[in-house]
JSON list of C-alpha atoms in Angstrom, two decimals:
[
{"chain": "A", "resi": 8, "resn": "UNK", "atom": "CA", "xyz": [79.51, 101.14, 129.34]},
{"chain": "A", "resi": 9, "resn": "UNK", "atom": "CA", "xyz": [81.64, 99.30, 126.59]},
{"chain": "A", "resi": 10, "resn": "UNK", "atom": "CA", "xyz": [81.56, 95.57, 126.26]},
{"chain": "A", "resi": 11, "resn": "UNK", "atom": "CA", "xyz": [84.53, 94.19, 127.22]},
{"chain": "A", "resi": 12, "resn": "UNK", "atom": "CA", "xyz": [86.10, 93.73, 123.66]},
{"chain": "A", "resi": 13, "resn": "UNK", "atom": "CA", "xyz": [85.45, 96.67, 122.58]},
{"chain": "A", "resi": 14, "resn": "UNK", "atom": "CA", "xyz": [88.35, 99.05, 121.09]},
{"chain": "A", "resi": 15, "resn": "UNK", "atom": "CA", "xyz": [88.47, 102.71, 121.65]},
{"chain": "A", "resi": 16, "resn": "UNK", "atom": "CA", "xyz": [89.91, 104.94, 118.78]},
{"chain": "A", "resi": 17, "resn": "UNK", "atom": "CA", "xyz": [90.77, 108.28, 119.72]},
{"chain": "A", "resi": 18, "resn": "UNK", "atom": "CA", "xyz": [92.52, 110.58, 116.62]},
{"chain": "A", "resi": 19, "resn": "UNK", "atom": "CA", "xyz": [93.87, 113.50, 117.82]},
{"chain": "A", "resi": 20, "resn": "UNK", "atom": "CA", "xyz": [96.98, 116.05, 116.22]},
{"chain": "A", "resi": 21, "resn": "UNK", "atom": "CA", "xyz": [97.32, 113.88, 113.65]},
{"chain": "A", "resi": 22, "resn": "UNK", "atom": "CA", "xyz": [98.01, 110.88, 116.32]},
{"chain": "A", "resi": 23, "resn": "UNK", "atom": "CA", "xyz": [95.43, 107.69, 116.62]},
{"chain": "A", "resi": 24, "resn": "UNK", "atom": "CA", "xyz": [95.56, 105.92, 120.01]},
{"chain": "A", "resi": 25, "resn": "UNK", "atom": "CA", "xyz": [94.28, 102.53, 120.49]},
{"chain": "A", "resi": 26, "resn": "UNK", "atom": "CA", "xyz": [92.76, 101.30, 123.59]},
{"chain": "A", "resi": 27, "resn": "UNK", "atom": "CA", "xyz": [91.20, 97.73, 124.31]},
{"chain": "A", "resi": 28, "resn": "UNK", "atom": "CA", "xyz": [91.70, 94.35, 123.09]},
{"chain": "A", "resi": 29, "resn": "UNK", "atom": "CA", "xyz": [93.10, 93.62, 119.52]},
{"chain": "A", "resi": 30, "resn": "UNK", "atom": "CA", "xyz": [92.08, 90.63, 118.52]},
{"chain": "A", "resi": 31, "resn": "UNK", "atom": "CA", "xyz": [90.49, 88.39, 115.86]},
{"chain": "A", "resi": 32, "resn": "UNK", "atom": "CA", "xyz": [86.72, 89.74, 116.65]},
{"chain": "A", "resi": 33, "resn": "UNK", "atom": "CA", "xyz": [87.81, 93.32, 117.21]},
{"chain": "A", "resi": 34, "resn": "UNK", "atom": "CA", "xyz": [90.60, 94.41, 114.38]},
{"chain": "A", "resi": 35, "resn": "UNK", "atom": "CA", "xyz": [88.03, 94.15, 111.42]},
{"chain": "A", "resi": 36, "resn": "UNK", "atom": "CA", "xyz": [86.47, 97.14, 112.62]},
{"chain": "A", "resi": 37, "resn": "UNK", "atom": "CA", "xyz": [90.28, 98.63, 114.12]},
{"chain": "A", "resi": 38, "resn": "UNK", "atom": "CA", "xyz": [91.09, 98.75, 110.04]},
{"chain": "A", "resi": 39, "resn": "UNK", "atom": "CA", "xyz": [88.11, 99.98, 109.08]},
{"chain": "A", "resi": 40, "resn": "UNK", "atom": "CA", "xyz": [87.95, 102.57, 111.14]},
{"chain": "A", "resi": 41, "resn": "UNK", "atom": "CA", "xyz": [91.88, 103.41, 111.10]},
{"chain": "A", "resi": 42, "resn": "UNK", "atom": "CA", "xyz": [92.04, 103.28, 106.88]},
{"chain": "A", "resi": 43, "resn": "UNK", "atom": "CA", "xyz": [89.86, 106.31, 107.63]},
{"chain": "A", "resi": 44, "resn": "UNK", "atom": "CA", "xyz": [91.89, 108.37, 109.39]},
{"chain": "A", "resi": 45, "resn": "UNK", "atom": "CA", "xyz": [95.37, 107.18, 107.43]},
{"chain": "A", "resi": 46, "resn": "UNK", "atom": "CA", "xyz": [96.26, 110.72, 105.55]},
{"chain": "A", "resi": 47, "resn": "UNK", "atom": "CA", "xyz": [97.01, 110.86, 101.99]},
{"chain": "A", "resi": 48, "resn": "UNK", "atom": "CA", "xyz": [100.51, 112.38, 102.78]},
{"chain": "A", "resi": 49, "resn": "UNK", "atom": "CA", "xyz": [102.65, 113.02, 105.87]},
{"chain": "A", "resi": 50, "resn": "UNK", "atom": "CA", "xyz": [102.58, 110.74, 108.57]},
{"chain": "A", "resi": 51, "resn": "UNK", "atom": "CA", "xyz": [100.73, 108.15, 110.64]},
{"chain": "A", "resi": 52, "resn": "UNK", "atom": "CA", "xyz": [101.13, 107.85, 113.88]},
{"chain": "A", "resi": 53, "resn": "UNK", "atom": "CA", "xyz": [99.51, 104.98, 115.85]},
{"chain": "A", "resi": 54, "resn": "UNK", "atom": "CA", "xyz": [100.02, 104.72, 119.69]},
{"chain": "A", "resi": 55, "resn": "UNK", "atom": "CA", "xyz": [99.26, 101.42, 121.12]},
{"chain": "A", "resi": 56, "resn": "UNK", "atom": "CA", "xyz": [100.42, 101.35, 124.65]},
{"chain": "A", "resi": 57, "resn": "UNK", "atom": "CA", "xyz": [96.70, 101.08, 125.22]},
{"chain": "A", "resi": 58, "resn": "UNK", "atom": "CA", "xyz": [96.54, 97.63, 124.02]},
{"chain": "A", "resi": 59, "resn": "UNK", "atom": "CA", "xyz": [94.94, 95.55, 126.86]},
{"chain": "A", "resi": 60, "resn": "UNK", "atom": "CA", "xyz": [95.65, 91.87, 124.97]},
{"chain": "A", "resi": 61, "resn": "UNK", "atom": "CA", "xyz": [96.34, 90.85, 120.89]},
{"chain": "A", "resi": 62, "resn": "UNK", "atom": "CA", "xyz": [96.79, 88.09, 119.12]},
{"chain": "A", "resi": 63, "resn": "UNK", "atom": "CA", "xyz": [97.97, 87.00, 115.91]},
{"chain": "A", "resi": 64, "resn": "UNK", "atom": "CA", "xyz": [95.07, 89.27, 114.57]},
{"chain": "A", "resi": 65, "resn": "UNK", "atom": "CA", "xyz": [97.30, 92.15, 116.21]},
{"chain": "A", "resi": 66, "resn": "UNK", "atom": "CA", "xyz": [99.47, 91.27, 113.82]},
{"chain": "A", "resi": 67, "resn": "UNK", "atom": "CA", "xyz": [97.66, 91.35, 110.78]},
{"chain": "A", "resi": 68, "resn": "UNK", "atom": "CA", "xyz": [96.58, 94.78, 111.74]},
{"chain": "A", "resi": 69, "resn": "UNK", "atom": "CA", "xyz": [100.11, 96.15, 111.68]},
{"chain": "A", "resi": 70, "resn": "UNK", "atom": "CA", "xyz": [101.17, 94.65, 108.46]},
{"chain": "A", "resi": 71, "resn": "UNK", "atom": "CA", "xyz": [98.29, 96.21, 106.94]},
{"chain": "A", "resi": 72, "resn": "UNK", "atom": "CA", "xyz": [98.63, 99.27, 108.20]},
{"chain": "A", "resi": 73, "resn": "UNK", "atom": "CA", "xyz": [102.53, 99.20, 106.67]},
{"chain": "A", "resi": 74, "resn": "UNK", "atom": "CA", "xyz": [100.97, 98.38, 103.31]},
{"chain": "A", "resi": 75, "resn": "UNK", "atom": "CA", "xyz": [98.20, 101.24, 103.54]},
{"chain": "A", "resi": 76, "resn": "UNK", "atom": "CA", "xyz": [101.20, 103.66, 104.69]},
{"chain": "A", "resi": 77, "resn": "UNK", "atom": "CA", "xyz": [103.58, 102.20, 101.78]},
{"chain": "A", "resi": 78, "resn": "UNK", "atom": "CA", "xyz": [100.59, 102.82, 99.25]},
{"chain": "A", "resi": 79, "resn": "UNK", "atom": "CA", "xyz": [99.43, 106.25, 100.76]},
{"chain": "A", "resi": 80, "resn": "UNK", "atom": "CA", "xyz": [103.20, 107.49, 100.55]},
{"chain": "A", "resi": 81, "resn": "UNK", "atom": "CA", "xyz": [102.87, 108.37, 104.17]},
{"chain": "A", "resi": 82, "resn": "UNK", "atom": "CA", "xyz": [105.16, 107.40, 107.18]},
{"chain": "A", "resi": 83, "resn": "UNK", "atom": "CA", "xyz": [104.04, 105.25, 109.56]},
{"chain": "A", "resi": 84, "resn": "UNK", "atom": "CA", "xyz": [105.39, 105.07, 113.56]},
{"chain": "A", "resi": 85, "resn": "UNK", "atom": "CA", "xyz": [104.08, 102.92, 115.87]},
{"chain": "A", "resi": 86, "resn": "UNK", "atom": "CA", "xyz": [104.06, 103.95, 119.66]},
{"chain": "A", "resi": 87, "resn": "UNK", "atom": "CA", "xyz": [104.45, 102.79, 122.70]},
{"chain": "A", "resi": 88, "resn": "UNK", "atom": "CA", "xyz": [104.49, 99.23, 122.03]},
{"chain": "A", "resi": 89, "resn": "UNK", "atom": "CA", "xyz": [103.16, 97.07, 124.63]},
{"chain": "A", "resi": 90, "resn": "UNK", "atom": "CA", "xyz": [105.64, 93.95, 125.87]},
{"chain": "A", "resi": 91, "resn": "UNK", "atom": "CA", "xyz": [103.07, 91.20, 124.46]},
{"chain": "A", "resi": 92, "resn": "UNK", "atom": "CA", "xyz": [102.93, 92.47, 120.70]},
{"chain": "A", "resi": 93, "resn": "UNK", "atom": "CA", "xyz": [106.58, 92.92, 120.28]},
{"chain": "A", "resi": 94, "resn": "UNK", "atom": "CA", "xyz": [106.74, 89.64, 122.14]},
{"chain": "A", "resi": 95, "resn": "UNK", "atom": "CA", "xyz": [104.19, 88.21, 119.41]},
{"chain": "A", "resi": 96, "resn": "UNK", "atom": "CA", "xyz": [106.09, 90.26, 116.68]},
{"chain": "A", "resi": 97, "resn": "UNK", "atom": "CA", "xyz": [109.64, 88.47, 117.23]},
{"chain": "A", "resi": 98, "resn": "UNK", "atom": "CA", "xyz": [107.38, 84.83, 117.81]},
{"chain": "A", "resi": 99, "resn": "UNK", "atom": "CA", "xyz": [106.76, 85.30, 114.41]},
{"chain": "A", "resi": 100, "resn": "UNK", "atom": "CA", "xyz": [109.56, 86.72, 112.70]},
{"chain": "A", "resi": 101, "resn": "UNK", "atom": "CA", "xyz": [108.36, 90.06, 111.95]},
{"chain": "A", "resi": 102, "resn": "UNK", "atom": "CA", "xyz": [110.81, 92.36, 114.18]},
{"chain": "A", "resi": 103, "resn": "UNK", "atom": "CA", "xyz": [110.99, 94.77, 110.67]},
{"chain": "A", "resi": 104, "resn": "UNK", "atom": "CA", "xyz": [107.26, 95.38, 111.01]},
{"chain": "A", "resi": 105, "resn": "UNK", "atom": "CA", "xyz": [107.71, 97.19, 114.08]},
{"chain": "A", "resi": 106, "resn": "UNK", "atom": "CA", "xyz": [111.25, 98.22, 114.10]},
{"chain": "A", "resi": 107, "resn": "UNK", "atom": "CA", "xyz": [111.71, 98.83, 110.28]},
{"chain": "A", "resi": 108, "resn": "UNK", "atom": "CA", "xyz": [115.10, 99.73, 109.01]}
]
């Protein structure tokens, strides 16, 4: 059985779901493993309708993934949002991270 904070990445058709907690003890290893599997060209899809709880660290996470994605070339497209990140997201000012224009 998983501890309780741990995060499940699944990559699959060229789409990465996330499923567990993303927060400050727990992203570290969500970047890690998710710079991995960010192609070189294309597009990268994340689905995070998974997420069970996230904090500012949540955050973080997604602006990092927009820089790897502007960096890479690729396109990124986050998924299935949960309520409590775009929630966190507006809090903080950064509806164009997950909306961009």
């Amino acid at each position: 059985m998983n501890p309780p904070d741990a995060v499940r990445i699944v990559s699959s058709a060229g789409l990465v779901t996330i499923d567990g907690a993303l927060v400050f003890d727990t992203v570290p290893d969500v970047l890690a493993q998710t710079r991995a599997l960010c192609p070189a060209a294309g597009s990268f899809t994340v689905d995070l309708g998974a997420v069970t709880h996230a904090d500012s660290a949540a955050l973080a996470l997604l602006v990092e993934w927009r820089r790897l994605s502007r960096e890479r070339g690729v396109t990124l497209e986050l998924r299935a949002l949960t309520a409590q990140l775009r929630a966190l997201a507006t809090a903080c000012g950064l509806d164009a991270l997950i909306d961009p224009a």
